[in-house]
Each structure stands twice: as structure tokens, then as C-alpha cells.
Amino acid sequence: MNNGVYTDNHVLGVAYKNTSAALFGKKLHDNSGGIGQPGRTKLVATVAEHEMGHLLGLVNLGSPMQTGHQDTAHGSHCSNSNCLMYYASETSDIFGFLITGSIPAFDANCRADLRANGGQ
Ligand SMILES: [Zn+2]
Ligand SMILES: [Zn+2]
């Protein structure tokens, strides 16, 4: 377990090797609920569900890919920009999208991986 200070200002949450996930409360608090910012509930729910996806093995993080859809340039993330597991879901890049959009869902490829892994 890495107990070091996480220094990337864009990262709102991080999953540690399938064992636990951390949400950075203050960061989420500072970036939601204000004018021009997404609602706090929506933002927290999105990041929490995204981290849950990592804990469940997405993408290619313990759950074997049924179809190749890993965004290898961004680690264990989905290549579909409309998917909850797209890398931007855990960075501040999601803010603009969430102001008008709804919480992203797992796309077909990610759902297939979860099913194959014994998930939902
Ligand atoms: Zn992620
Ligand atoms: Zn996906």
C-alpha cells in the first residue's frame, strides 16, 4: 500500500491494486456545488462508481477483456469516451460534461467484462 501523498491535482480518486479506493473529499468539495460546477452528489457518485469499476477489475485490471477496449495510453481505462470507465471520469475533465450531462454508465464492453468476471 502506498501511503505517500498523491500530488496530481487532476486526480479525484484512485483505486489501489484492487484492494481499496480513495475519494479525495476536499477536492470533490472544492469542485462541485458552486456556480458553473456540477452538483456534488452527481460528481461524487460518478467518481465513486468509476472507482468501483476499477475494484471490479476494469479495464483489464483483473477482469479479462472480452473485446479489446482498453485505452492503453491512460492505463486501466476504457477507450469509449461515453463510458464511465473512460479515463476522464476521474479527472477534472469530467466537470464540464457533468454540468449538463448525466452520470455516465458502463458501456457494452465494460458490462461484458463484468459479467465474464462474475459481476453484475
Ligand atoms: Zn480510473
Ligand atoms: Zn467501457
Tab-separated table of N, CA and C and ligand atoms in Angstrom:
chain	number	residue	atom	x	y	z
A	1	MET	N	0.851	-1.209	0.000
A	1	MET	CA	0.000	0.000	0.000
A	1	MET	C	0.876	1.245	0.000
A	2	ASN	N	0.538	2.139	-0.861
A	2	ASN	CA	1.305	3.376	-0.961
A	2	ASN	C	0.651	4.455	-0.089
A	3	ASN	N	1.357	4.881	0.921
A	3	ASN	CA	0.802	5.880	1.826
A	3	ASN	C	1.326	7.272	1.508
A	4	GLY	N	2.012	7.395	0.395
A	4	GLY	CA	2.569	8.689	0.037
A	4	GLY	C	1.500	9.700	-0.327
A	5	VAL	N	1.877	10.942	-0.399
A	5	VAL	CA	0.944	11.992	-0.769
A	5	VAL	C	0.733	11.960	-2.276
A	6	TYR	N	-0.506	12.017	-2.671
A	6	TYR	CA	-0.824	11.990	-4.093
A	6	TYR	C	-0.780	13.409	-4.620
A	7	THR	N	0.046	13.645	-5.617
A	7	THR	CA	0.315	15.034	-5.982
A	7	THR	C	-0.360	15.494	-7.272
A	8	ASP	N	-0.978	14.586	-8.013
A	8	ASP	CA	-1.621	15.006	-9.250
A	8	ASP	C	-2.925	15.746	-8.962
A	9	ASN	N	-2.938	17.035	-9.236
A	9	ASN	CA	-4.091	17.858	-8.894
A	9	ASN	C	-5.354	17.528	-9.675
A	10	HIS	N	-5.206	16.806	-10.767
A	10	HIS	CA	-6.377	16.490	-11.576
A	10	HIS	C	-7.084	15.230	-11.104
A	11	VAL	N	-6.409	14.425	-10.312
A	11	VAL	CA	-6.975	13.142	-9.937
A	11	VAL	C	-7.868	13.279	-8.712
A	12	LEU	N	-9.101	12.811	-8.847
A	12	LEU	CA	-10.081	12.937	-7.765
A	12	LEU	C	-10.226	11.660	-6.956
A	13	GLY	N	-9.807	10.573	-7.512
A	13	GLY	CA	-9.936	9.313	-6.811
A	13	GLY	C	-8.943	8.350	-7.395
A	14	VAL	N	-8.611	7.335	-6.669
A	14	VAL	CA	-7.647	6.382	-7.183
A	14	VAL	C	-7.932	5.015	-6.590
A	15	ALA	N	-7.801	3.992	-7.391
A	15	ALA	CA	-8.009	2.633	-6.895
A	15	ALA	C	-6.645	2.000	-6.695
A	16	TYR	N	-6.410	1.468	-5.529
A	16	TYR	CA	-5.142	0.830	-5.222
A	16	TYR	C	-5.232	-0.667	-5.468
A	17	LYS	N	-4.629	-1.101	-6.535
A	17	LYS	CA	-4.462	-2.522	-6.814
A	17	LYS	C	-5.581	-3.419	-6.298
A	18	ASN	N	-6.800	-3.092	-6.639
A	18	ASN	CA	-7.914	-3.992	-6.340
A	18	ASN	C	-8.264	-4.144	-4.868
A	19	THR	N	-7.664	-3.387	-3.990
A	19	THR	CA	-7.946	-3.609	-2.572
A	19	THR	C	-8.766	-2.494	-1.961
A	20	SER	N	-8.582	-1.285	-2.396
A	20	SER	CA	-9.348	-0.198	-1.803
A	20	SER	C	-9.350	0.993	-2.744
A	21	ALA	N	-10.278	1.860	-2.543
A	21	ALA	CA	-10.328	3.064	-3.363
A	21	ALA	C	-10.447	4.261	-2.439
A	22	ALA	N	-9.872	5.342	-2.838
A	22	ALA	CA	-9.951	6.546	-2.032
A	22	ALA	C	-10.582	7.660	-2.838
A	23	LEU	N	-11.474	8.377	-2.230
A	23	LEU	CA	-12.040	9.560	-2.866
A	23	LEU	C	-11.485	10.751	-2.108
A	24	PHE	N	-11.053	11.728	-2.855
A	24	PHE	CA	-10.449	12.865	-2.201
A	24	PHE	C	-11.526	13.910	-1.906
A	25	GLY	N	-12.060	13.803	-0.701
A	25	GLY	CA	-13.207	14.606	-0.314
A	25	GLY	C	-13.072	16.087	-0.526
A	26	LYS	N	-11.970	16.665	-0.085
A	26	LYS	CA	-11.829	18.109	-0.191
A	26	LYS	C	-11.814	18.530	-1.650
A	27	LYS	N	-11.111	17.758	-2.461
A	27	LYS	CA	-11.008	18.075	-3.878
A	27	LYS	C	-12.406	18.048	-4.521
A	28	LEU	N	-13.175	17.022	-4.180
A	28	LEU	CA	-14.519	16.927	-4.737
A	28	LEU	C	-15.360	18.090	-4.244
A	29	HIS	N	-15.202	18.421	-2.978
A	29	HIS	CA	-15.956	19.509	-2.366
A	29	HIS	C	-15.649	20.831	-3.060
A	30	ASP	N	-14.389	21.059	-3.321
A	30	ASP	CA	-13.969	22.309	-3.948
A	30	ASP	C	-14.426	22.439	-5.394
A	31	ASN	N	-14.714	21.309	-6.018
A	31	ASN	CA	-15.011	21.327	-7.448
A	31	ASN	C	-16.459	21.035	-7.783
A	32	SER	N	-17.338	21.176	-6.824
A	32	SER	CA	-18.737	20.869	-7.096
A	32	SER	C	-19.640	21.780	-6.283
A	33	GLY	N	-20.869	21.844	-6.699
A	33	GLY	CA	-21.871	22.553	-5.915
A	33	GLY	C	-21.905	24.056	-6.094
A	34	GLY	N	-20.928	24.611	-6.777
A	34	GLY	CA	-20.906	26.059	-6.963
A	34	GLY	C	-21.459	26.461	-8.314
A	35	ILE	N	-21.441	27.747	-8.587
A	35	ILE	CA	-21.905	28.234	-9.885
A	35	ILE	C	-20.965	27.741	-10.972
A	36	GLY	N	-21.512	27.177	-12.030
A	36	GLY	CA	-20.696	26.657	-13.112
A	36	GLY	C	-20.037	25.341	-12.782
A	37	GLN	N	-20.459	24.721	-11.698
A	37	GLN	CA	-19.889	23.429	-11.313
A	37	GLN	C	-21.000	22.392	-11.220
A	38	PRO	N	-20.656	21.131	-11.422
A	38	PRO	CA	-21.686	20.091	-11.334
A	38	PRO	C	-22.149	19.907	-9.893
A	39	GLY	N	-23.344	19.372	-9.725
A	39	GLY	CA	-23.840	19.094	-8.397
A	39	GLY	C	-22.930	18.119	-7.684
A	40	ARG	N	-22.765	18.321	-6.377
A	40	ARG	CA	-21.825	17.492	-5.627
A	40	ARG	C	-22.237	16.022	-5.645
A	41	THR	N	-23.516	15.771	-5.513
A	41	THR	CA	-23.982	14.388	-5.485
A	41	THR	C	-23.634	13.676	-6.778
A	42	LYS	N	-23.850	14.367	-7.893
A	42	LYS	CA	-23.593	13.784	-9.196
A	42	LYS	C	-22.100	13.508	-9.375
A	43	LEU	N	-21.281	14.454	-8.966
A	43	LEU	CA	-19.836	14.305	-9.125
A	43	LEU	C	-19.317	13.156	-8.249
A	44	VAL	N	-19.725	13.143	-6.999
A	44	VAL	CA	-19.253	12.100	-6.085
A	44	VAL	C	-19.724	10.729	-6.565
A	45	ALA	N	-20.961	10.655	-7.031
A	45	ALA	CA	-21.494	9.374	-7.500
A	45	ALA	C	-20.708	8.885	-8.707
A	46	THR	N	-20.377	9.795	-9.610
A	46	THR	CA	-19.640	9.404	-10.811
A	46	THR	C	-18.266	8.857	-10.457
A	47	VAL	N	-17.527	9.610	-9.626
A	47	VAL	CA	-16.177	9.175	-9.278
A	47	VAL	C	-16.233	7.871	-8.476
A	48	ALA	N	-17.196	7.763	-7.567
A	48	ALA	CA	-17.308	6.550	-6.751
A	48	ALA	C	-17.609	5.338	-7.627
A	49	GLU	N	-18.506	5.501	-8.579
A	49	GLU	CA	-18.847	4.369	-9.446
A	49	GLU	C	-17.684	4.010	-10.358
A	50	HIS	N	-16.951	5.013	-10.786
A	50	HIS	CA	-15.774	4.769	-11.620
A	50	HIS	C	-14.743	3.950	-10.832
A	51	GLU	N	-14.490	4.363	-9.581
A	51	GLU	CA	-13.518	3.638	-8.753
A	51	GLU	C	-14.013	2.215	-8.484
A	52	MET	N	-15.318	2.079	-8.323
A	52	MET	CA	-15.888	0.746	-8.123
A	52	MET	C	-15.593	-0.129	-9.340
A	53	GLY	N	-15.653	0.447	-10.523
A	53	GLY	CA	-15.331	-0.289	-11.742
A	53	GLY	C	-13.910	-0.839	-11.690
A	54	HIS	N	-12.964	-0.012	-11.182
A	54	HIS	CA	-11.585	-0.490	-11.051
A	54	HIS	C	-11.518	-1.639	-10.050
A	55	LEU	N	-12.232	-1.498	-8.959
A	55	LEU	CA	-12.200	-2.544	-7.932
A	55	LEU	C	-12.774	-3.846	-8.472
A	56	LEU	N	-13.684	-3.724	-9.427
A	56	LEU	CA	-14.284	-4.912	-10.032
A	56	LEU	C	-13.417	-5.466	-11.169
A	57	GLY	N	-12.297	-4.794	-11.443
A	57	GLY	CA	-11.359	-5.353	-12.415
A	57	GLY	C	-11.296	-4.654	-13.759
A	58	LEU	N	-11.964	-3.515	-13.876
A	58	LEU	CA	-11.957	-2.783	-15.156
A	58	LEU	C	-10.835	-1.749	-15.189
A	59	VAL	N	-10.270	-1.463	-16.320
A	59	VAL	CA	-10.353	-2.216	-17.566
A	59	VAL	C	-9.066	-3.023	-17.711
A	60	ASN	N	-9.185	-4.315	-17.885
A	60	ASN	CA	-8.031	-5.205	-17.984
A	60	ASN	C	-7.211	-5.146	-16.700
A	61	LEU	N	-7.880	-4.987	-15.569
A	61	LEU	CA	-7.237	-4.829	-14.255
A	61	LEU	C	-7.644	-6.021	-13.380
A	62	GLY	N	-7.631	-7.195	-13.968
A	62	GLY	CA	-8.032	-8.382	-13.226
A	62	GLY	C	-9.250	-9.043	-13.845
A	63	SER	N	-10.020	-8.231	-14.590
A	63	SER	CA	-11.167	-8.757	-15.313
A	63	SER	C	-10.760	-8.877	-16.775
A	64	PRO	N	-10.631	-10.108	-17.297
A	64	PRO	CA	-10.160	-10.264	-18.679
A	64	PRO	C	-11.079	-9.574	-19.685
A	65	MET	N	-10.491	-8.842	-20.612
A	65	MET	CA	-11.302	-8.155	-21.625
A	65	MET	C	-11.935	-9.172	-22.573
A	66	GLN	N	-13.221	-9.045	-22.783
A	66	GLN	CA	-13.917	-9.907	-23.724
A	66	GLN	C	-13.706	-9.389	-25.143
A	67	THR	N	-13.612	-8.087	-25.257
A	67	THR	CA	-13.289	-7.415	-26.512
A	67	THR	C	-12.249	-6.354	-26.168
A	68	GLY	N	-11.282	-6.148	-27.037
A	68	GLY	CA	-10.265	-5.150	-26.734
A	68	GLY	C	-10.850	-3.749	-26.668
A	69	HIS	N	-10.827	-3.137	-25.501
A	69	HIS	CA	-11.350	-1.769	-25.383
A	69	HIS	C	-10.560	-0.972	-24.364
A	70	GLN	N	-9.326	-1.402	-24.100
A	70	GLN	CA	-8.506	-0.677	-23.133
A	70	GLN	C	-7.842	0.525	-23.779
A	71	ASP	N	-7.917	1.657	-23.104
A	71	ASP	CA	-7.229	2.866	-23.543
A	71	ASP	C	-5.833	2.794	-22.939
A	72	THR	N	-4.931	2.098	-23.628
A	72	THR	CA	-3.620	1.810	-23.033
A	72	THR	C	-2.817	3.070	-22.717
A	73	ALA	N	-3.090	4.145	-23.420
A	73	ALA	CA	-2.375	5.388	-23.149
A	73	ALA	C	-2.744	5.942	-21.778
A	74	HIS	N	-3.897	5.526	-21.245
A	74	HIS	CA	-4.346	6.036	-19.953
A	74	HIS	C	-4.538	4.929	-18.936
A	75	GLY	N	-3.800	3.848	-19.098
A	75	GLY	CA	-3.841	2.788	-18.094
A	75	GLY	C	-5.084	1.935	-18.179
A	76	SER	N	-5.661	1.634	-17.015
A	76	SER	CA	-6.785	0.697	-16.954
A	76	SER	C	-8.104	1.401	-17.211
A	77	HIS	N	-8.216	1.988	-18.382
A	77	HIS	CA	-9.417	2.746	-18.708
A	77	HIS	C	-9.987	2.325	-20.048
A	78	CYS	N	-11.242	2.687	-20.278
A	78	CYS	CA	-11.966	2.296	-21.474
A	78	CYS	C	-11.706	3.297	-22.600
A	79	SER	N	-11.680	2.805	-23.826
A	79	SER	CA	-11.417	3.676	-24.962
A	79	SER	C	-12.663	4.447	-25.406
A	80	ASN	N	-13.824	4.113	-24.839
A	80	ASN	CA	-15.076	4.765	-25.219
A	80	ASN	C	-15.295	6.026	-24.379
A	81	SER	N	-15.291	7.183	-25.023
A	81	SER	CA	-15.400	8.441	-24.270
A	81	SER	C	-16.776	8.626	-23.640
A	82	ASN	N	-17.751	7.808	-24.017
A	82	ASN	CA	-19.076	7.884	-23.395
A	82	ASN	C	-19.217	6.909	-22.228
A	83	CYS	N	-18.170	6.173	-21.949
A	83	CYS	CA	-18.233	5.139	-20.915
A	83	CYS	C	-17.786	5.688	-19.562
A	84	LEU	N	-18.383	5.158	-18.505
A	84	LEU	CA	-17.998	5.554	-17.145
A	84	LEU	C	-16.518	5.279	-16.894
A	85	MET	N	-15.967	4.273	-17.537
A	85	MET	CA	-14.566	3.905	-17.300
A	85	MET	C	-13.592	4.649	-18.207
A	86	TYR	N	-14.082	5.636	-18.965
A	86	TYR	CA	-13.177	6.499	-19.721
A	86	TYR	C	-12.325	7.245	-18.699
A	87	TYR	N	-11.052	7.442	-19.018
A	87	TYR	CA	-10.133	7.976	-18.010
A	87	TYR	C	-10.551	9.326	-17.440
A	88	ALA	N	-11.223	10.133	-18.258
A	88	ALA	CA	-11.579	11.483	-17.812
A	88	ALA	C	-12.581	11.475	-16.659
A	89	SER	N	-13.235	10.318	-16.428
A	89	SER	CA	-14.233	10.248	-15.359
A	89	SER	C	-13.636	10.481	-13.976
A	90	GLU	N	-12.332	10.316	-13.821
A	90	GLU	CA	-11.755	10.546	-12.500
A	90	GLU	C	-10.816	11.740	-12.500
A	91	THR	N	-10.945	12.578	-13.499
A	91	THR	CA	-10.133	13.789	-13.521
A	91	THR	C	-11.070	14.988	-13.612
A	92	SER	N	-10.521	16.164	-13.494
A	92	SER	CA	-11.349	17.360	-13.543
A	92	SER	C	-11.934	17.571	-14.927
A	93	ASP	N	-11.502	16.787	-15.928
A	93	ASP	CA	-12.074	16.900	-17.269
A	93	ASP	C	-13.564	16.551	-17.277
A	94	ILE	N	-13.998	15.831	-16.267
A	94	ILE	CA	-15.393	15.395	-16.215
A	94	ILE	C	-16.319	16.553	-15.835
A	95	PHE	N	-15.803	17.589	-15.211
A	95	PHE	CA	-16.662	18.647	-14.683
A	95	PHE	C	-17.551	19.291	-15.738
A	96	GLY	N	-16.932	19.667	-16.849
A	96	GLY	CA	-17.693	20.330	-17.894
A	96	GLY	C	-18.814	19.455	-18.408
A	97	PHE	N	-18.515	18.190	-18.525
A	97	PHE	CA	-19.509	17.252	-19.029
A	97	PHE	C	-20.665	17.090	-18.057
A	98	LEU	N	-20.353	17.017	-16.773
A	98	LEU	CA	-21.383	16.727	-15.769
A	98	LEU	C	-22.341	17.879	-15.525
A	99	ILE	N	-21.919	19.089	-15.878
A	99	ILE	CA	-22.804	20.229	-15.646
A	99	ILE	C	-24.103	20.051	-16.423
A	100	THR	N	-23.986	19.550	-17.646
A	100	THR	CA	-25.184	19.376	-18.454
A	100	THR	C	-25.568	17.911	-18.638
A	101	GLY	N	-24.602	17.028	-18.542
A	101	GLY	CA	-24.877	15.616	-18.791
A	101	GLY	C	-25.325	14.881	-17.550
A	102	SER	N	-25.583	13.596	-17.730
A	102	SER	CA	-25.941	12.762	-16.597
A	102	SER	C	-24.764	11.858	-16.275
A	103	ILE	N	-24.874	11.100	-15.194
A	103	ILE	CA	-23.796	10.211	-14.790
A	103	ILE	C	-23.567	9.168	-15.883
A	104	PRO	N	-22.337	9.051	-16.364
A	104	PRO	CA	-22.062	8.060	-17.409
A	104	PRO	C	-22.281	6.635	-16.882
A	105	ALA	N	-22.577	5.716	-17.774
A	105	ALA	CA	-22.773	4.321	-17.403
A	105	ALA	C	-21.671	3.473	-18.022
A	106	PHE	N	-21.535	2.235	-17.543
A	106	PHE	CA	-20.613	1.306	-18.188
A	106	PHE	C	-21.139	1.028	-19.591
A	107	ASP	N	-20.280	1.013	-20.582
A	107	ASP	CA	-20.726	0.679	-21.927
A	107	ASP	C	-20.784	-0.845	-22.081
A	108	ALA	N	-21.176	-1.291	-23.271
A	108	ALA	CA	-21.388	-2.732	-23.506
A	108	ALA	C	-20.131	-3.550	-23.240
A	109	ASN	N	-18.970	-3.032	-23.661
A	109	ASN	CA	-17.731	-3.783	-23.473
A	109	ASN	C	-17.392	-3.955	-22.002
A	110	CYS	N	-17.574	-2.893	-21.208
A	110	CYS	CA	-17.269	-2.981	-19.782
A	110	CYS	C	-18.274	-3.897	-19.089
A	111	ARG	N	-19.543	-3.829	-19.474
A	111	ARG	CA	-20.547	-4.712	-18.861
A	111	ARG	C	-20.240	-6.170	-19.175
A	112	ALA	N	-19.770	-6.422	-20.410
A	112	ALA	CA	-19.429	-7.796	-20.796
A	112	ALA	C	-18.278	-8.324	-19.937
A	113	ASP	N	-17.303	-7.452	-19.652
A	113	ASP	CA	-16.174	-7.865	-18.814
A	113	ASP	C	-16.650	-8.187	-17.404
A	114	LEU	N	-17.547	-7.353	-16.881
A	114	LEU	CA	-18.059	-7.576	-15.523
A	114	LEU	C	-18.834	-8.897	-15.452
A	115	ARG	N	-19.640	-9.136	-16.468
A	115	ARG	CA	-20.394	-10.398	-16.492
A	115	ARG	C	-19.445	-11.590	-16.526
A	116	ALA	N	-18.417	-11.512	-17.378
A	116	ALA	CA	-17.464	-12.618	-17.514
A	116	ALA	C	-16.696	-12.830	-16.227
A	117	ASN	N	-16.561	-11.743	-15.449
A	117	ASN	CA	-15.810	-11.793	-14.199
A	117	ASN	C	-16.716	-12.198	-13.031
A	118	GLY	N	-17.947	-12.526	-13.326
A	118	GLY	CA	-18.870	-12.952	-12.269
A	118	GLY	C	-19.575	-11.787	-11.600
A	119	GLY	N	-19.477	-10.594	-12.211
A	119	GLY	CA	-20.111	-9.417	-11.617
A	119	GLY	C	-21.581	-9.309	-11.994
A	120	GLN	N	-22.050	-8.070	-12.119
A	120	GLN	CA	-23.455	-7.819	-12.366
A	120	GLN	C	-23.873	-8.293	-13.738
B	1	ZN	ZN	-9.941	5.305	-13.411
B	2	ZN	ZN	-16.227	0.923	-21.171
